[in-house]
Amino acid sequence: MSTTQSDRLRALLEPLVSAEGLDLEDIEVSRAGRRRQLRVVVDSDEGVELDACAELSRSISEKLDETDAMGEGEYVLEVSSPGADRPLSEHRHYVRATGRLAKLTLNDGDELVARILTVDDEGLDLEVPGVKGRKPTARRVAFADIARARVEIEFNRKDKKEEEA
């Protein structure tokens, strides 16, 4: 997708997404056979409900029908939340991942798997799990030291809501 089209779509769709109390994370236009596919990824601090995606999809579809932002050809519109394994690249992504296990690749090449405890403007306070029965240790990592980060999917961890019940 050209930068001009991406910028135009972002400017057109950002107000609609913000009006729903969501953040516009990504816009992607790709080919799907003869048609194009417009994928709009949204998120919020509380997550995104399926009904919110459906409602936003209708609003976006109406707005795109009013304009020529997608041109004359057919396209498929997909509005979704980010996948569980999406990269953590913005400050708000780290805040939303508080309490979750994350894999960080540091600028020096070291890799670290740790639970995000707190997030501030400079970096993260982490809990590094203990190995072979050892206790977890605390570690501080500055954002400037992080090359890449991604949430690790945990299948056996209880959800906060389950723990409170």
PDB file of C-alpha atoms in Angstrom, residues 25-159:
ATOM      1  CA  GLU A  25      -3.177   0.092  15.633  1.00  0.00           C
ATOM      2  CA  ASP A  26      -2.691  -0.780  11.965  1.00  0.00           C
ATOM      3  CA  ILE A  27      -4.120  -0.464   8.476  1.00  0.00           C
ATOM      4  CA  GLU A  28      -3.102  -2.934   5.800  1.00  0.00           C
ATOM      5  CA  VAL A  29      -4.247  -3.235   2.195  1.00  0.00           C
ATOM      6  CA  SER A  30      -3.344  -6.441   0.380  1.00  0.00           C
ATOM      7  CA  ARG A  31      -4.495  -8.570  -2.546  1.00  0.00           C
ATOM      8  CA  ALA A  32      -6.980 -11.400  -1.965  1.00  0.00           C
ATOM      9  CA  GLY A  33      -7.416 -12.965  -5.390  1.00  0.00           C
ATOM     10  CA  ARG A  34      -9.056 -10.429  -7.680  1.00  0.00           C
ATOM     11  CA  ARG A  35     -10.132  -8.296  -4.773  1.00  0.00           C
ATOM     12  CA  ARG A  36      -8.196  -6.217  -2.340  1.00  0.00           C
ATOM     13  CA  GLN A  37      -8.420  -6.707   1.395  1.00  0.00           C
ATOM     14  CA  LEU A  38      -8.464  -3.807   3.851  1.00  0.00           C
ATOM     15  CA  ARG A  39      -7.501  -4.966   7.334  1.00  0.00           C
ATOM     16  CA  VAL A  40      -8.068  -2.505  10.157  1.00  0.00           C
ATOM     17  CA  VAL A  41      -6.620  -3.470  13.553  1.00  0.00           C
ATOM     18  CA  VAL A  42      -7.975  -1.735  16.671  1.00  0.00           C
ATOM     19  CA  ASP A  43      -7.357  -2.137  20.394  1.00  0.00           C
ATOM     20  CA  SER A  44      -8.063  -0.564  23.776  1.00  0.00           C
ATOM     21  CA  ASP A  45      -6.906  -0.888  27.357  1.00  0.00           C
ATOM     22  CA  GLU A  46      -9.891  -3.145  28.086  1.00  0.00           C
ATOM     23  CA  GLY A  47      -9.513  -5.195  24.899  1.00  0.00           C
ATOM     24  CA  VAL A  48     -11.993  -5.224  22.034  1.00  0.00           C
ATOM     25  CA  GLU A  49     -15.337  -7.025  22.038  1.00  0.00           C
ATOM     26  CA  LEU A  50     -16.623  -8.724  18.885  1.00  0.00           C
ATOM     27  CA  ASP A  51     -19.692  -6.464  18.885  1.00  0.00           C
ATOM     28  CA  ALA A  52     -17.432  -3.380  18.883  1.00  0.00           C
ATOM     29  CA  CYS A  53     -15.563  -4.723  15.839  1.00  0.00           C
ATOM     30  CA  ALA A  54     -18.870  -5.378  14.039  1.00  0.00           C
ATOM     31  CA  GLU A  55     -20.215  -1.901  14.813  1.00  0.00           C
ATOM     32  CA  LEU A  56     -16.966  -0.247  13.778  1.00  0.00           C
ATOM     33  CA  SER A  57     -16.906  -2.312  10.595  1.00  0.00           C
ATOM     34  CA  ARG A  58     -20.336  -0.919   9.643  1.00  0.00           C
ATOM     35  CA  SER A  59     -19.194   2.662  10.355  1.00  0.00           C
ATOM     36  CA  ILE A  60     -15.992   2.220   8.365  1.00  0.00           C
ATOM     37  CA  SER A  61     -17.857   0.620   5.465  1.00  0.00           C
ATOM     38  CA  GLU A  62     -20.294   3.551   5.316  1.00  0.00           C
ATOM     39  CA  LYS A  63     -17.440   6.078   5.435  1.00  0.00           C
ATOM     40  CA  LEU A  64     -15.495   4.279   2.699  1.00  0.00           C
ATOM     41  CA  ASP A  65     -18.647   4.117   0.514  1.00  0.00           C
ATOM     42  CA  GLU A  66     -18.939   7.923   0.837  1.00  0.00           C
ATOM     43  CA  THR A  67     -15.370   8.451  -0.385  1.00  0.00           C
ATOM     44  CA  ASP A  68     -13.093   7.066  -3.076  1.00  0.00           C
ATOM     45  CA  ALA A  69     -10.361   6.132  -0.587  1.00  0.00           C
ATOM     46  CA  MET A  70     -10.395   2.496  -1.765  1.00  0.00           C
ATOM     47  CA  GLY A  71     -10.923   3.339  -5.428  1.00  0.00           C
ATOM     48  CA  GLU A  72     -13.530   1.746  -7.670  1.00  0.00           C
ATOM     49  CA  GLY A  73     -12.521  -1.916  -7.363  1.00  0.00           C
ATOM     50  CA  GLU A  74     -14.021  -4.458  -4.986  1.00  0.00           C
ATOM     51  CA  TYR A  75     -12.447  -4.987  -1.589  1.00  0.00           C
ATOM     52  CA  VAL A  76     -13.039  -7.004   1.554  1.00  0.00           C
ATOM     53  CA  LEU A  77     -13.089  -5.130   4.861  1.00  0.00           C
ATOM     54  CA  GLU A  78     -11.811  -6.850   8.012  1.00  0.00           C
ATOM     55  CA  VAL A  79     -11.899  -5.112  11.391  1.00  0.00           C
ATOM     56  CA  SER A  80     -10.186  -7.006  14.191  1.00  0.00           C
ATOM     57  CA  SER A  81      -8.168  -6.758  17.359  1.00  0.00           C
ATOM     58  CA  PRO A  82      -4.456  -7.565  17.338  1.00  0.00           C
ATOM     59  CA  GLY A  83      -3.420 -11.160  17.786  1.00  0.00           C
ATOM     60  CA  ALA A  84      -2.033 -12.396  21.063  1.00  0.00           C
ATOM     61  CA  ASP A  85       1.444 -12.614  19.559  1.00  0.00           C
ATOM     62  CA  ARG A  86       1.658  -9.125  18.127  1.00  0.00           C
ATOM     63  CA  PRO A  87       4.866  -7.189  18.757  1.00  0.00           C
ATOM     64  CA  LEU A  88       4.965  -4.731  21.627  1.00  0.00           C
ATOM     65  CA  SER A  89       6.105  -1.518  19.996  1.00  0.00           C
ATOM     66  CA  GLU A  90       4.221   1.345  21.649  1.00  0.00           C
ATOM     67  CA  HIS A  91       4.198   2.397  25.304  1.00  0.00           C
ATOM     68  CA  ARG A  92       0.475   1.562  25.495  1.00  0.00           C
ATOM     69  CA  HIS A  93       1.200  -2.001  24.307  1.00  0.00           C
ATOM     70  CA  TYR A  94       3.474  -2.569  27.303  1.00  0.00           C
ATOM     71  CA  VAL A  95       0.903  -1.059  29.675  1.00  0.00           C
ATOM     72  CA  ARG A  96      -1.764  -3.400  28.290  1.00  0.00           C
ATOM     73  CA  ALA A  97       0.604  -6.345  28.726  1.00  0.00           C
ATOM     74  CA  THR A  98       1.177  -5.656  32.439  1.00  0.00           C
ATOM     75  CA  GLY A  99       0.930  -8.940  34.317  1.00  0.00           C
ATOM     76  CA  ARG A 100       1.685 -10.980  31.193  1.00  0.00           C
ATOM     77  CA  LEU A 101       4.786 -12.949  30.301  1.00  0.00           C
ATOM     78  CA  ALA A 102       6.835 -11.339  27.516  1.00  0.00           C
ATOM     79  CA  LYS A 103       9.858 -12.315  25.464  1.00  0.00           C
ATOM     80  CA  LEU A 104      12.251  -9.410  25.023  1.00  0.00           C
ATOM     81  CA  THR A 105      15.214  -9.274  22.688  1.00  0.00           C
ATOM     82  CA  LEU A 106      17.628  -6.665  23.929  1.00  0.00           C
ATOM     83  CA  ASN A 107      19.873  -4.487  21.769  1.00  0.00           C
ATOM     84  CA  ASP A 108      22.935  -6.475  22.878  1.00  0.00           C
ATOM     85  CA  GLY A 109      21.346  -9.675  21.496  1.00  0.00           C
ATOM     86  CA  ASP A 110      20.356 -11.165  24.858  1.00  0.00           C
ATOM     87  CA  GLU A 111      16.879 -12.670  25.129  1.00  0.00           C
ATOM     88  CA  LEU A 112      14.799 -12.488  28.259  1.00  0.00           C
ATOM     89  CA  VAL A 113      11.451 -14.057  29.162  1.00  0.00           C
ATOM     90  CA  ALA A 114       9.870 -12.275  32.106  1.00  0.00           C
ATOM     91  CA  ARG A 115       6.567 -11.073  33.525  1.00  0.00           C
ATOM     92  CA  ILE A 116       5.849  -7.359  33.124  1.00  0.00           C
ATOM     93  CA  LEU A 117       5.077  -5.975  36.586  1.00  0.00           C
ATOM     94  CA  THR A 118       4.978  -2.212  36.005  1.00  0.00           C
ATOM     95  CA  VAL A 119       5.543   0.206  33.144  1.00  0.00           C
ATOM     96  CA  ASP A 120       6.613   3.845  33.354  1.00  0.00           C
ATOM     97  CA  ASP A 121       7.941   6.390  30.858  1.00  0.00           C
ATOM     98  CA  GLU A 122      11.509   5.033  30.957  1.00  0.00           C
ATOM     99  CA  GLY A 123      11.020   1.272  30.979  1.00  0.00           C
ATOM    100  CA  LEU A 124       9.742  -1.900  32.596  1.00  0.00           C
ATOM    101  CA  ASP A 125       9.980  -3.580  35.961  1.00  0.00           C
ATOM    102  CA  LEU A 126      10.081  -7.314  35.337  1.00  0.00           C
ATOM    103  CA  GLU A 127       9.917 -10.533  37.283  1.00  0.00           C
ATOM    104  CA  VAL A 128      12.268 -13.119  35.789  1.00  0.00           C
ATOM    105  CA  PRO A 129      11.042 -16.639  36.636  1.00  0.00           C
ATOM    106  CA  GLY A 130      13.389 -18.765  38.689  1.00  0.00           C
ATOM    107  CA  VAL A 131      15.012 -21.783  37.073  1.00  0.00           C
ATOM    108  CA  LYS A 132      15.007 -25.250  38.672  1.00  0.00           C
ATOM    109  CA  GLY A 133      13.176 -24.286  41.849  1.00  0.00           C
ATOM    110  CA  ARG A 134      14.901 -20.943  42.388  1.00  0.00           C
ATOM    111  CA  LYS A 135      12.897 -17.880  43.328  1.00  0.00           C
ATOM    112  CA  PRO A 136      12.006 -15.278  40.689  1.00  0.00           C
ATOM    113  CA  THR A 137      14.228 -12.199  40.494  1.00  0.00           C
ATOM    114  CA  ALA A 138      13.392  -8.570  39.787  1.00  0.00           C
ATOM    115  CA  ARG A 139      14.921  -6.775  36.827  1.00  0.00           C
ATOM    116  CA  ARG A 140      14.602  -3.315  35.348  1.00  0.00           C
ATOM    117  CA  VAL A 141      14.868  -2.834  31.561  1.00  0.00           C
ATOM    118  CA  ALA A 142      14.847   0.556  29.837  1.00  0.00           C
ATOM    119  CA  PHE A 143      12.832   0.962  26.631  1.00  0.00           C
ATOM    120  CA  ALA A 144      16.033   2.151  24.933  1.00  0.00           C
ATOM    121  CA  ASP A 145      17.568  -1.299  25.576  1.00  0.00           C
ATOM    122  CA  ILE A 146      14.717  -3.256  23.931  1.00  0.00           C
ATOM    123  CA  ALA A 147      15.117  -4.230  20.280  1.00  0.00           C
ATOM    124  CA  ARG A 148      11.944  -6.386  20.077  1.00  0.00           C
ATOM    125  CA  ALA A 149       9.276  -7.597  22.472  1.00  0.00           C
ATOM    126  CA  ARG A 150       6.305  -9.908  22.183  1.00  0.00           C
ATOM    127  CA  VAL A 151       3.773 -11.345  24.647  1.00  0.00           C
ATOM    128  CA  GLU A 152       4.268 -15.047  25.340  1.00  0.00           C
ATOM    129  CA  ILE A 153       1.089 -17.095  25.254  1.00  0.00           C
ATOM    130  CA  GLU A 154       0.476 -18.934  28.520  1.00  0.00           C
ATOM    131  CA  PHE A 155      -1.969 -21.828  28.514  1.00  0.00           C
ATOM    132  CA  ASN A 156      -1.806 -22.739  32.197  1.00  0.00           C
ATOM    133  CA  ARG A 157      -1.912 -19.293  33.838  1.00  0.00           C
ATOM    134  CA  LYS A 158      -5.148 -18.299  35.543  1.00  0.00           C
ATOM    135  CA  ASP A 159      -6.833 -15.186  34.264  1.00  0.00           C
TER     136      ASP A 159
END
